[in-house]
Coordinates of C-alpha atoms in Angstrom, one line a residue:
M122 CA -21.0 -0.2 -23.4
H123 CA -22.6 -1.0 -20.0
I124 CA -21.0 -3.1 -17.3
R125 CA -24.2 -5.0 -16.8
G126 CA -23.9 -8.3 -18.6
A127 CA -20.3 -7.7 -19.6
H128 CA -17.4 -10.1 -19.1
T129 CA -14.9 -8.0 -17.2
L130 CA -11.2 -8.2 -16.3
V131 CA -9.6 -6.3 -13.4
C132 CA -5.8 -6.2 -13.7
G133 CA -4.2 -5.6 -10.3
A134 CA -7.2 -7.1 -8.5
G135 CA -5.1 -8.3 -5.6
G136 CA -4.3 -4.7 -4.8
F137 CA -6.1 -2.1 -2.7
I138 CA -8.2 -0.3 -5.3
G139 CA -8.5 -3.4 -7.5
G140 CA -10.1 -5.4 -4.7
H141 CA -12.7 -2.8 -4.1
L142 CA -13.3 -2.4 -7.8
V143 CA -14.1 -6.1 -8.2
N144 CA -16.8 -5.8 -5.6
R145 CA -18.2 -2.7 -7.4
L146 CA -18.4 -4.5 -10.8
L147 CA -20.3 -7.4 -9.2
E148 CA -22.7 -4.9 -7.7
Q149 CA -23.1 -3.3 -11.1
G150 CA -24.2 -6.6 -12.6
A151 CA -21.2 -7.7 -14.5
A152 CA -21.8 -11.1 -16.1
S153 CA -18.4 -12.2 -14.9
V154 CA -15.2 -10.8 -13.3
R155 CA -11.8 -12.2 -13.9
A156 CA -9.4 -11.0 -11.2
V157 CA -5.7 -11.0 -12.1
D158 CA -2.6 -10.1 -10.0
V159 CA 1.0 -11.1 -9.9
K160 CA 0.9 -11.6 -6.1
P161 CA 0.3 -15.1 -4.7
L162 CA -3.4 -15.5 -3.8
D163 CA -2.7 -15.5 -0.1
E164 CA -1.2 -12.0 -0.4
W165 CA -4.3 -10.5 -2.1
Y166 CA -6.0 -7.8 0.0
Q167 CA -9.4 -9.1 -0.9
K168 CA -10.5 -12.4 -2.5
N169 CA -14.1 -12.7 -3.7
P170 CA -15.4 -16.3 -4.1
E171 CA -17.8 -15.1 -6.9
V172 CA -14.9 -14.3 -9.3
E173 CA -12.3 -16.1 -11.3
S174 CA -9.0 -15.3 -9.5
V175 CA -5.8 -15.9 -11.5
V176 CA -2.2 -15.3 -10.7
L177 CA -0.4 -13.9 -13.8
D178 CA 2.6 -11.6 -14.5
L179 CA 1.0 -9.1 -16.8
Q180 CA 4.4 -7.7 -17.8
E181 CA 4.5 -10.7 -20.1
K182 CA 2.5 -10.5 -23.4
E183 CA 1.3 -14.1 -23.3
A184 CA -0.1 -13.6 -19.9
C185 CA -2.0 -10.6 -21.1
L186 CA -3.4 -12.5 -24.0
Q187 CA -4.6 -15.2 -21.6
A188 CA -6.1 -12.7 -19.2
A189 CA -8.0 -10.9 -22.0
D190 CA -9.4 -14.0 -23.6
G191 CA -13.2 -13.8 -23.8
I192 CA -13.3 -10.3 -22.1
D193 CA -15.5 -7.4 -23.1
A194 CA -14.1 -4.7 -20.6
V195 CA -10.6 -4.3 -19.2
F196 CA -9.8 -2.3 -16.1
Q197 CA -6.1 -1.9 -16.0
L198 CA -4.9 -1.0 -12.5
A199 CA -1.9 -3.2 -12.3
A200 CA 1.3 -1.3 -11.5
D201 CA 4.5 -1.6 -9.3
M202 CA 3.9 1.3 -7.0
G203 CA 3.5 2.6 -3.5
G204 CA 3.7 5.8 -1.5
M205 CA 6.2 8.6 -2.0
G206 CA 9.0 6.8 -0.2
F207 CA 8.6 3.8 -2.6
I208 CA 8.2 6.0 -5.8
E209 CA 11.2 8.1 -5.1
N210 CA 13.5 5.1 -4.4
N211 CA 12.2 2.7 -7.1
R212 CA 12.0 4.7 -10.3
A213 CA 13.1 2.0 -12.6
L214 CA 10.6 -0.5 -11.1
C215 CA 7.8 2.1 -11.6
M216 CA 8.9 2.6 -15.2
L217 CA 8.7 -1.1 -15.9
S218 CA 4.9 -1.0 -15.5
V219 CA 4.9 0.4 -19.0
L220 CA 5.3 -3.2 -20.1
T221 CA 2.0 -4.2 -18.4
N222 CA 0.1 -1.3 -19.9
T223 CA 1.5 -1.8 -23.4
H224 CA 1.0 -5.6 -23.4
M225 CA -2.5 -5.3 -22.0
L226 CA -3.4 -2.7 -24.7
M227 CA -2.1 -5.0 -27.4
A228 CA -3.9 -8.0 -25.9
A229 CA -7.2 -6.0 -25.7
R230 CA -6.8 -5.1 -29.3
D231 CA -6.0 -8.6 -30.4
R232 CA -8.7 -10.3 -28.3
G233 CA -11.5 -7.9 -29.5
V234 CA -12.0 -6.2 -26.1
R235 CA -14.7 -3.5 -26.5
R236 CA -13.6 -1.0 -23.9
F237 CA -10.3 -0.4 -21.9
F238 CA -10.1 1.7 -18.7
Y239 CA -6.7 2.8 -17.6
S240 CA -5.8 4.2 -14.1
S241 CA -3.4 7.0 -14.5
S242 CA -2.2 9.3 -11.7
A243 CA -2.0 13.0 -10.6
C244 CA 1.8 12.3 -10.7
V245 CA 1.6 13.1 -14.5
Y246 CA 1.2 16.8 -13.7
N247 CA 3.9 19.4 -14.4
A248 CA 6.0 19.8 -11.3
D249 CA 6.4 23.5 -11.9
K250 CA 2.7 23.9 -11.2
Q251 CA 3.1 22.2 -7.8
T252 CA 5.8 24.2 -6.1
S253 CA 3.7 26.0 -3.5
P254 CA 1.4 24.7 -0.7
D255 CA -1.0 27.5 -1.8
V256 CA -1.8 25.4 -4.8
V257 CA -4.0 26.3 -7.7
A258 CA -6.1 23.1 -8.4
L259 CA -4.7 21.1 -11.3
K260 CA -6.7 21.2 -14.5
E261 CA -6.3 18.3 -17.0
E262 CA -4.4 20.5 -19.5
D263 CA -1.7 21.2 -16.8
A264 CA 0.0 17.9 -17.7
Y265 CA 1.6 19.7 -20.6
P266 CA 4.3 20.8 -21.3
A267 CA 5.4 17.6 -19.6
L268 CA 7.4 17.6 -16.4
P269 CA 5.8 14.7 -14.4
E270 CA 7.0 12.9 -11.3
D271 CA 10.3 11.2 -12.3
G272 CA 9.8 7.5 -13.0
Y273 CA 6.2 6.8 -11.9
G274 CA 4.8 9.9 -13.4
W275 CA 6.6 9.5 -16.8
E276 CA 5.3 5.9 -17.0
K277 CA 1.8 7.0 -16.4
L278 CA 1.9 9.9 -18.9
F279 CA 3.4 7.7 -21.6
S280 CA 0.7 5.1 -21.1
E281 CA -2.0 7.7 -21.3
R282 CA -0.6 8.5 -24.8
M283 CA -0.6 4.8 -25.7
C284 CA -4.3 4.7 -24.8
R285 CA -5.0 7.7 -27.0
H286 CA -3.2 6.2 -30.0
F287 CA -4.8 2.8 -29.6
L288 CA -8.1 4.6 -29.8
E289 CA -7.0 6.6 -32.8
D290 CA -5.2 3.9 -34.7
F291 CA -7.0 0.7 -33.8
G292 CA -10.5 1.8 -32.6
L293 CA -10.0 0.4 -29.1
E294 CA -12.3 2.5 -26.9
T295 CA -10.1 3.8 -24.1
R296 CA -11.0 5.7 -21.0
V297 CA -8.4 7.3 -18.7
A298 CA -8.7 8.7 -15.1
R299 CA -6.0 10.4 -13.2
F300 CA -6.3 9.2 -9.6
H301 CA -5.5 11.6 -6.8
N302 CA -4.4 10.0 -3.6
V303 CA -6.8 7.1 -2.9
Y304 CA -7.2 5.8 0.6
G305 CA -9.4 3.6 2.7
P306 CA -9.6 0.2 4.5
L307 CA -8.3 -3.1 3.1
G308 CA -5.2 -1.4 1.8
T309 CA -1.5 -1.1 2.5
W310 CA -0.8 0.5 5.9
T311 CA 2.7 -0.7 6.7
G312 CA 5.8 -2.0 5.1
G313 CA 7.0 0.9 3.1
R314 CA 4.5 1.1 0.2
E315 CA 1.7 2.7 2.2
K316 CA 0.5 6.2 1.3
A317 CA 0.1 9.2 3.7
P318 CA -3.4 8.7 5.2
A319 CA -2.6 5.0 6.1
A320 CA 0.9 5.9 7.3
I321 CA -0.4 8.7 9.5
C322 CA -3.2 6.5 10.9
R323 CA -0.7 3.8 11.8
K324 CA 1.8 6.2 13.4
V325 CA -0.8 7.9 15.5
L326 CA -2.2 4.5 16.6
E327 CA 1.3 3.2 17.4
A328 CA 2.0 6.3 19.5
K329 CA -1.3 5.9 21.4
I330 CA -0.9 2.2 22.0
S331 CA 2.8 2.5 23.1
G332 CA 2.3 5.6 25.2
K333 CA 5.2 7.3 23.5
H334 CA 3.3 10.4 22.3
E335 CA 5.5 11.4 19.4
I336 CA 5.1 11.2 15.6
E337 CA 7.6 11.6 12.7
I338 CA 6.2 13.6 9.8
W339 CA 7.9 13.6 6.4
G340 CA 8.6 17.1 5.3
D341 CA 7.6 20.3 7.2
G342 CA 3.9 19.4 7.4
H343 CA 2.9 22.3 5.2
Q344 CA 2.6 20.3 2.0
T345 CA -1.0 20.3 0.7
R346 CA -2.9 17.4 -0.8
S347 CA -6.4 16.1 -1.4
F348 CA -7.3 12.5 -0.5
M349 CA -10.1 10.5 -2.1
Y350 CA -11.9 7.7 -0.3
V351 CA -11.9 4.4 -2.2
D352 CA -15.7 4.2 -2.5
D353 CA -15.7 7.5 -4.4
C354 CA -12.8 6.2 -6.5
T355 CA -14.6 3.0 -7.6
R356 CA -17.8 4.9 -8.3
G357 CA -15.8 7.3 -10.5
V358 CA -14.1 4.5 -12.3
V359 CA -17.4 2.9 -13.3
D360 CA -19.0 6.3 -14.3
I361 CA -16.0 7.3 -16.4
Y362 CA -15.9 3.8 -18.0
H363 CA -19.6 4.3 -19.0
S364 CA -19.1 7.8 -20.3
D365 CA -18.0 9.3 -23.6
I366 CA -15.0 11.0 -22.1
I367 CA -12.1 10.1 -24.3
E368 CA -9.5 12.5 -22.9
P369 CA -7.8 11.9 -19.5
I370 CA -9.8 13.3 -16.6
N371 CA -9.2 14.0 -12.9
L372 CA -10.7 11.6 -10.4
G373 CA -10.0 13.1 -7.0
S374 CA -11.4 15.0 -4.0
S375 CA -11.1 18.8 -4.1
E376 CA -11.0 18.9 -0.2
L377 CA -7.5 20.4 0.2
V378 CA -5.6 19.8 3.5
T379 CA -2.0 20.2 4.7
I380 CA -0.2 17.2 6.1
N381 CA -0.4 18.9 9.5
Q382 CA -4.2 19.1 9.2
L383 CA -4.3 15.4 8.2
V384 CA -2.4 14.6 11.4
D385 CA -4.9 16.9 13.4
I386 CA -7.8 14.8 12.1
A387 CA -6.1 11.5 12.9
E388 CA -5.2 12.7 16.4
D389 CA -8.8 13.8 17.0
L390 CA -10.1 10.4 15.9
A391 CA -7.6 8.6 18.2
G392 CA -8.1 11.0 21.1
V393 CA -4.4 11.9 21.5
R394 CA -2.1 14.8 21.1
L395 CA 1.4 14.1 19.9
K396 CA 4.7 15.8 19.7
R397 CA 5.6 16.3 16.0
N398 CA 9.1 15.6 14.8
Y399 CA 9.6 16.8 11.2
N400 CA 12.0 14.8 9.0
L401 CA 13.1 17.3 6.4
N402 CA 15.3 14.8 4.6
A403 CA 12.5 12.2 4.0
P404 CA 10.7 11.9 0.7
R405 CA 7.9 14.4 0.6
G406 CA 6.8 14.8 -3.1
V407 CA 5.6 18.1 -4.5
N408 CA 4.7 21.0 -2.2
G409 CA 1.1 21.3 -3.2
R410 CA -1.5 19.3 -5.3
N411 CA -5.2 19.4 -5.6
S412 CA -7.8 18.2 -8.1
D413 CA -9.7 20.7 -10.3
N414 CA -13.1 18.9 -10.7
T415 CA -14.6 21.3 -13.3
K416 CA -14.6 18.7 -16.1
I417 CA -15.9 15.7 -14.1
Q418 CA -18.8 17.9 -12.9
Q419 CA -19.5 19.0 -16.4
Y420 CA -19.4 15.5 -17.8
L421 CA -21.0 13.5 -15.0
G422 CA -22.7 16.0 -12.7
W423 CA -20.8 14.5 -9.8
E424 CA -17.4 14.6 -8.0
P425 CA -15.9 12.7 -5.2
S426 CA -17.5 14.0 -2.0
I427 CA -16.9 11.7 0.9
K428 CA -15.4 13.9 3.6
L429 CA -11.8 13.2 4.7
R430 CA -12.7 13.0 8.4
D431 CA -15.4 10.4 7.6
G432 CA -13.2 8.3 5.4
L433 CA -10.3 8.5 7.7
A434 CA -12.4 7.3 10.6
R435 CA -13.3 4.2 8.7
T436 CA -9.7 3.7 7.7
M437 CA -8.3 4.2 11.1
A438 CA -10.8 1.8 12.7
W439 CA -9.8 -0.9 10.2
I440 CA -6.0 -0.3 10.7
E441 CA -6.5 -0.4 14.5
Q442 CA -8.3 -3.8 14.2
Q443 CA -5.4 -5.1 12.1
M444 CA -2.9 -3.9 14.7
L445 CA -4.8 -5.4 17.6
T446 CA -5.3 -8.7 15.9
G447 CA -1.5 -9.0 15.3
V448 CA -1.3 -8.3 11.6
T449 CA 2.1 -6.9 11.0
T450 CA 2.4 -6.6 7.2
R451 CA 0.1 -5.9 4.3

C-alpha cells in the first residue's frame, strides 16, 4: 500500500521523530495526515498547518478508536521515553506505553486500517551481546533469547510480538523497525529526556559560552554507539512501510563511535577543547551497540548513510540557536 493518496495517522506527532515524519508523509503525497500527541499543542516540537493536529491520550482505547477513524495507514511512534537517564529511572512509565501500542493495534483492526507501522528500538537486544565496547554489530535474530533493556526494552519487545500476532490472527499488515539512536534538530536537548548527541552538543556549547572549559561525561567514555540522523530515519520508516518486510528490521547507522569520539566531533565543531570529567555512577546503558545493516541492504538496497559529523553540525547549530534565543526547555 502506497503512502501517496493514503489517509495517514502519526501517533506521537508532537515528538521529535514524529514531527519530522509528518513532513516526510506530506512530501510523499499522503492524502491527509492526522497528527496526534498527548502533549498540549504549544509543547509540540513541530506543528504543521497542513495537517489535522489532535491532542489525545492514546493509552485510552476510545482515544485510539477516535484517532484511527477513517485512516488507511498508522505510524505508531507514541511512547513515554527519553535518554538513558530517563529510561533507567522510569521503568514503569516506559512499560505503560504497552497500553498505547495494544490499544492502537486494536483500534487499527477495528477501524479497518490497511497497514500499521510500529517503531521499536535497539533496546530490545539481548544485553549479554552488548557487554563490550568492541561490539559485534547486532543482527535482528540477536533479540532472542530475550534479555532486553529493563522496562523500555521489554515493552518494545512485547509490542513487536503483538504486531506479529495481529498480522497472523487478524490480517492487519504490520511493519516493525528497530530504531538505533536517532538524533537531529527540532528535538529534545535539555531537561532530562535528551539523548547523548543532543546532550553532548548542549554541554559543549554551555562550556564554550560560559568559558568554563569542562564537561561531564556519563560513564568512562569508552562505550560505543551508532547514531542515525533523523532524515535517514524518516526515509527508512517510509521505505520499510512500503516494503514486504514482515519481521522486525534494524533501522540505524552502522558508523560506530565511542562517546569520547562523539565529544571529539562536538568539540571540533564548536572550536573548543574541554577537560573531561567522567561520572562513573551516572546511567550509561550497555557498553557497546551497533546496527548490522545486512538485511536492510538486502531488502531495500539502502542503509542510513548521513555521516555523524554532518548531522551533528546541523544539530549543534540548531541547539546553539535555541540557547542564544533564550529557549531553556524542550
